[in-house]
mmCIF file of C-alpha atoms in Angstrom:
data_model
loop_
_atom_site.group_PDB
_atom_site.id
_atom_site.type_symbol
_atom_site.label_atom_id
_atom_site.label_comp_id
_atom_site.label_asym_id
_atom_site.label_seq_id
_atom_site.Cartn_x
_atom_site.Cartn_y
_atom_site.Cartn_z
ATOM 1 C CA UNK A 29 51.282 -5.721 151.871
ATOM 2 C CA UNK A 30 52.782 -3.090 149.706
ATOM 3 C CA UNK A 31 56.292 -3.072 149.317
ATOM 4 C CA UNK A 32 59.076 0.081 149.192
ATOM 5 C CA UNK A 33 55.436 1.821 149.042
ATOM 6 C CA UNK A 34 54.842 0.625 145.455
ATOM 7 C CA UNK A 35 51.533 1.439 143.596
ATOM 8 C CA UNK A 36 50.957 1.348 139.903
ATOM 9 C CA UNK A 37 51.050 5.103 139.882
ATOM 10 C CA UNK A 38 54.275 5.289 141.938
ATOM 11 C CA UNK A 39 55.940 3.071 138.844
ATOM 12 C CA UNK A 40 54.502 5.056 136.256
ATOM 13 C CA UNK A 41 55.899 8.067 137.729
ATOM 14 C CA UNK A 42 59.153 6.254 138.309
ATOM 15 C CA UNK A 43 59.347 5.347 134.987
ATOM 16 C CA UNK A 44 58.309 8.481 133.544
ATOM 17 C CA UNK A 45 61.655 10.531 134.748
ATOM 18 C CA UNK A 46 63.637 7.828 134.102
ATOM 19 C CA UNK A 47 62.460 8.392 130.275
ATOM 20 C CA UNK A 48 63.401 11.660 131.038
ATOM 21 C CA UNK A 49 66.771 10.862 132.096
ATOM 22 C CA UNK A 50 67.607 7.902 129.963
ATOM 23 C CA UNK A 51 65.305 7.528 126.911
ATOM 24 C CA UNK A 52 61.652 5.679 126.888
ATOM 25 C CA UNK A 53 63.343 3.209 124.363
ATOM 26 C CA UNK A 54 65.655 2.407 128.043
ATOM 27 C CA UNK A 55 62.817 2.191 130.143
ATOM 28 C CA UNK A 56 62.781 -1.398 131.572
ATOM 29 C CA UNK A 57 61.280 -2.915 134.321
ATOM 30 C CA UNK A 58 64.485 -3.939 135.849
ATOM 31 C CA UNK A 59 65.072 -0.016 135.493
ATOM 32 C CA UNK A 60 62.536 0.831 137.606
ATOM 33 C CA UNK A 61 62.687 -1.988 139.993
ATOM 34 C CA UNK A 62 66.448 -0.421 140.587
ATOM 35 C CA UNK A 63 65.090 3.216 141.631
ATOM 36 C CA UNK A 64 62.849 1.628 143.975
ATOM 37 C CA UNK A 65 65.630 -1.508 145.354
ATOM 38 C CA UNK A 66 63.436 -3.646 144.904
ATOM 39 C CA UNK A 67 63.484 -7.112 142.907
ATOM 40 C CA UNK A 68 61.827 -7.202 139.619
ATOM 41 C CA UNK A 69 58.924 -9.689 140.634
ATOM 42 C CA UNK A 70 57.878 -7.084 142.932
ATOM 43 C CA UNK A 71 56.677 -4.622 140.312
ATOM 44 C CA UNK A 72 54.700 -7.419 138.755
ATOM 45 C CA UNK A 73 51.958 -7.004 141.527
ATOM 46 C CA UNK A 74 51.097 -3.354 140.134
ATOM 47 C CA UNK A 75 51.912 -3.666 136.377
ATOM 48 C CA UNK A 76 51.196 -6.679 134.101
ATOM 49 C CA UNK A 77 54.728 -6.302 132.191
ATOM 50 C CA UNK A 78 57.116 -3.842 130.275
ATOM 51 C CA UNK A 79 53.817 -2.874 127.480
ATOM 52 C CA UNK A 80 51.916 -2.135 130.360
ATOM 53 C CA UNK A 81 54.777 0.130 132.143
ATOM 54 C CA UNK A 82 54.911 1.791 128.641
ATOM 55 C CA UNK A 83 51.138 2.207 128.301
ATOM 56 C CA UNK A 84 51.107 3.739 131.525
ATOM 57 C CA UNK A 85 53.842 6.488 131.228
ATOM 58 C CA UNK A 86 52.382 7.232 127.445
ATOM 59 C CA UNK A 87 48.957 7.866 129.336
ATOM 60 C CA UNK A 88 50.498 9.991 132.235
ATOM 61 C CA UNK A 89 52.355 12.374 129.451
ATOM 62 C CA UNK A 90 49.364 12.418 127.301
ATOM 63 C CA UNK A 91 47.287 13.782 130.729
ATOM 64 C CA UNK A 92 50.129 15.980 131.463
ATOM 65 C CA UNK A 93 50.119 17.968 128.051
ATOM 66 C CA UNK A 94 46.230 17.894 127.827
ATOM 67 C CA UNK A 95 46.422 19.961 131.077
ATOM 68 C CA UNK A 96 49.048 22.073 130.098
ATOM 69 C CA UNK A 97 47.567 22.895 126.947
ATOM 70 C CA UNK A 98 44.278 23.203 128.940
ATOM 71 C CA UNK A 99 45.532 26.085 131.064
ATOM 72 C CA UNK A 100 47.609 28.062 127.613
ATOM 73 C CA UNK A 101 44.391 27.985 125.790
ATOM 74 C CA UNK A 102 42.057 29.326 128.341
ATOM 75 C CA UNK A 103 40.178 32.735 127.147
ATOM 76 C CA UNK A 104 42.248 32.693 123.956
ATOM 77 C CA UNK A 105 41.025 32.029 120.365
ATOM 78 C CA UNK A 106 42.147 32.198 117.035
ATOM 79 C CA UNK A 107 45.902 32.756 116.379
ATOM 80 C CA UNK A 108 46.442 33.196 119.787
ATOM 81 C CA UNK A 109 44.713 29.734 120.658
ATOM 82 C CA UNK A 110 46.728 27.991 117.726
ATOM 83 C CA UNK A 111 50.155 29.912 119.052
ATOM 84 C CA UNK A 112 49.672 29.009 122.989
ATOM 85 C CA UNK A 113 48.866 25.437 122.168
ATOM 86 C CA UNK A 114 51.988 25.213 119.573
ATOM 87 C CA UNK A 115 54.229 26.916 122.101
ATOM 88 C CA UNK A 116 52.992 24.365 125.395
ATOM 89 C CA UNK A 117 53.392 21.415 123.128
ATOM 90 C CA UNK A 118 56.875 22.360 121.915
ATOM 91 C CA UNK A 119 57.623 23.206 125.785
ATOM 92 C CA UNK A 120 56.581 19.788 127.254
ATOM 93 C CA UNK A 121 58.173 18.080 124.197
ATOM 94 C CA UNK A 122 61.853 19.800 125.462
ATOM 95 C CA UNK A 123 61.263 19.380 129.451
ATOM 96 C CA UNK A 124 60.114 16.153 129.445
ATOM 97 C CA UNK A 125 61.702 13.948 126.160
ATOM 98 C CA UNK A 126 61.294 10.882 127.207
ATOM 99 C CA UNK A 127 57.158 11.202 128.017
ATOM 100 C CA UNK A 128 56.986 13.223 124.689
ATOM 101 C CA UNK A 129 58.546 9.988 123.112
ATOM 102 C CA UNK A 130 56.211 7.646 124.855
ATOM 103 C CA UNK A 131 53.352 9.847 123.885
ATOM 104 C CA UNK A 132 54.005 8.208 119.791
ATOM 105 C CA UNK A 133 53.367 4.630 120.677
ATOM 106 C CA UNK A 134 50.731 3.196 119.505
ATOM 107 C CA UNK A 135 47.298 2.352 121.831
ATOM 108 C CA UNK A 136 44.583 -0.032 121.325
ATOM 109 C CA UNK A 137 41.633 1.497 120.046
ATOM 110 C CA UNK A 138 39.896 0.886 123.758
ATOM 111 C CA UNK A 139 42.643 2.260 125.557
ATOM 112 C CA UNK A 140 42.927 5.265 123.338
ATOM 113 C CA UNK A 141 39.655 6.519 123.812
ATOM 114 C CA UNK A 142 39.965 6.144 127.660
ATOM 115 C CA UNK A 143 43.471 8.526 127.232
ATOM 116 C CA UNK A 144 43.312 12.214 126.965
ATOM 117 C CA UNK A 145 43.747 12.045 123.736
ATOM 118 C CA UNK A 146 40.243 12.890 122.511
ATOM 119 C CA UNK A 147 40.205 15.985 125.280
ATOM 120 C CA UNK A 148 44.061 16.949 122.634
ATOM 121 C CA UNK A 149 41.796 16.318 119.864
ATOM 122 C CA UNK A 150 38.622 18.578 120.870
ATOM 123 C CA UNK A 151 41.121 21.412 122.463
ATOM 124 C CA UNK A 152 42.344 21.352 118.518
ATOM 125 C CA UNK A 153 38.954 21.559 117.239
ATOM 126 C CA UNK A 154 38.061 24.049 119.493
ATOM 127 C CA UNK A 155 40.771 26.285 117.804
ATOM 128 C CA UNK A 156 39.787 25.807 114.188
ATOM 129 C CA UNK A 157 36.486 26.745 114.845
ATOM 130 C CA UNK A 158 37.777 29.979 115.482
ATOM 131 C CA UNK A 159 38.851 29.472 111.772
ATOM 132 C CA UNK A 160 35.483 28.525 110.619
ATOM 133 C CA UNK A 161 36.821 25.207 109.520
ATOM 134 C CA UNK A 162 33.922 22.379 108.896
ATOM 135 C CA UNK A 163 34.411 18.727 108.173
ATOM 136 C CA UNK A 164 36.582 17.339 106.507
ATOM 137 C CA UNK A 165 38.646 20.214 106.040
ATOM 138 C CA UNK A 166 38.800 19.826 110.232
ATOM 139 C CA UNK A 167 40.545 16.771 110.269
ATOM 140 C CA UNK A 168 42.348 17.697 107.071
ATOM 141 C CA UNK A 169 43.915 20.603 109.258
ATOM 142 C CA UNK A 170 44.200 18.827 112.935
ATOM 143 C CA UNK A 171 46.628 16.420 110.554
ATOM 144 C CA UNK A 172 48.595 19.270 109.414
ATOM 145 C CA UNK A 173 48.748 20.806 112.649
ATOM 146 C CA UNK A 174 49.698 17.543 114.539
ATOM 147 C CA UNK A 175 52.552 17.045 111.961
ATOM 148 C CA UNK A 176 54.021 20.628 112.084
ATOM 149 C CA UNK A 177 53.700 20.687 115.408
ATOM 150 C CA UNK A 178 55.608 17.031 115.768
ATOM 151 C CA UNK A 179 57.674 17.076 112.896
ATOM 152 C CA UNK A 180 58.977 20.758 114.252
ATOM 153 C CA UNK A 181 59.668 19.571 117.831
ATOM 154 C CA UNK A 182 61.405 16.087 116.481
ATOM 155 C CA UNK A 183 64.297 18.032 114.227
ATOM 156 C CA UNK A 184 64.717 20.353 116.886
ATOM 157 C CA UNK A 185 65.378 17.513 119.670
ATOM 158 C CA UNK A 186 67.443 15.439 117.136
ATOM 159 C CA UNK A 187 69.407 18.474 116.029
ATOM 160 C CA UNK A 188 68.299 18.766 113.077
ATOM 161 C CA UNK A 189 68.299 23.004 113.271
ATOM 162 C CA UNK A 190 71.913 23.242 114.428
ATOM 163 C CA UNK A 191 73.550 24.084 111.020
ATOM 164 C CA UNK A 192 71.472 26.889 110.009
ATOM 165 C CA UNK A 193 71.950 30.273 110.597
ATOM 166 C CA UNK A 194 68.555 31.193 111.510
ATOM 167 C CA UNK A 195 67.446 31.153 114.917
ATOM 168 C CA UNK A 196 65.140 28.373 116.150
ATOM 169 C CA UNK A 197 62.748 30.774 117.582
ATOM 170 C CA UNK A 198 62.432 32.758 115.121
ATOM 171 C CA UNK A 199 61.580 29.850 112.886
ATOM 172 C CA UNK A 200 59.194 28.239 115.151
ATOM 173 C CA UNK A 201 57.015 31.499 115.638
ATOM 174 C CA UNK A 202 57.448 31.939 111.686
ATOM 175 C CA UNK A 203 55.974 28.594 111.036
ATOM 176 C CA UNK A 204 53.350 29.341 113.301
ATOM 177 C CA UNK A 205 52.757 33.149 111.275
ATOM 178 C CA UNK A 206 52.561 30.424 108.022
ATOM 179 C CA UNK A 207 50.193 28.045 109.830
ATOM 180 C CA UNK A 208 47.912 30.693 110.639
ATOM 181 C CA UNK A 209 47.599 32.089 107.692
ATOM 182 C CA UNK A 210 47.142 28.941 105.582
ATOM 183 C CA UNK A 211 44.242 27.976 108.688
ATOM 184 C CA UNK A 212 42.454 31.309 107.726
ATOM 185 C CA UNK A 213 42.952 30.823 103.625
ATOM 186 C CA UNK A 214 42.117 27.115 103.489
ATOM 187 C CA UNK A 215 41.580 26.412 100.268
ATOM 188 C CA UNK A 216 38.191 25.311 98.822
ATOM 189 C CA UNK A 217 37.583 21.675 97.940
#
């Protein structure tokens, strides 16, 4: 018998917006349990423990942006590609914090590959091949991407940007200008 209508996806969800509202690092099972009024034990049916509520909300967010970056890169290639992918990530990073925060921890190898983070991978390939980029320069540049695109949307949320007088826009689509241009000069080994 299923209880307050719980199912494992029902408590991912759950505990998705509440990392939305309060933080992933405040996501507890007790938490959860609350929004539903329900006893703690009774999650423990549908989810193993707290790692496995975390696993699950960093999979739902990492099948959330896939598809959103999915539909912004369809029928578009080169800059445009690399700009609608950048500009979807940074989106889902600011409407949904605390699944963009889950989205960093750290997966076992087994459950990474089941994730869609290989489909995030290949959707980045996909755009530097528009930049005739071969291996290892490839993974070289999906690094460089990952960590402009992250270490971009990580000062902005900690607000890190607010004492400058530039505009954050305008920087972020600059950025992207410089990324572009160093994806179609990458140096030679």
């Amino acid at each position: 018998m299923t209880r307050a209508g719980l199912t494992a996806e029902r408590l991912t969800r759950a505990a998705a917006e509440l990392a939305d509202e309060i933080g992933f690092e405040n996501v507890t099972v007790s938490a959860v349990a609350r929004r539903f009024g329900v006893k703690d034990a009774s999650l423990y049916s549908h989810i193993r423990n707290a790692q496995d509520l975390r696993i699950r909300v960093a999979l739902l967010a990492l099948a959330e942006l896939a598809d959103r970056v999915a539909a912004a890169l369809a029928g578009r290639a080169g800059k445009d590609a690399l700009v609608a992918f950048a500009n979807a990530y940074r989106a889902y990073a600011k409407e949904h914090p605390g699944r963009y925060a889950a989205m960093q921890i750290d997966l076992d190898p087994e459950t990474a590959a089941a994730s869609a983070g290989p489909r995030h991978a290949e959707m980045t390939r996909a755009i530097l091949r528009g930049y005739q980029l071969a291996e290892p320069d490839q993974t070289d540049a999906v690094r460089m991407m990952h960590s402009t695109f992250h270490g971009y949307v990580s000062l902005e949320r900690s607000g890190g940007f607010r004492h400058t007088p530039r505009e954050v826009d305008t920087s972020w689509a600059r950025s992207l200008d410089a990324l572009d241009a160093v994806l179609r000069n990458w140096p030679p080994q």
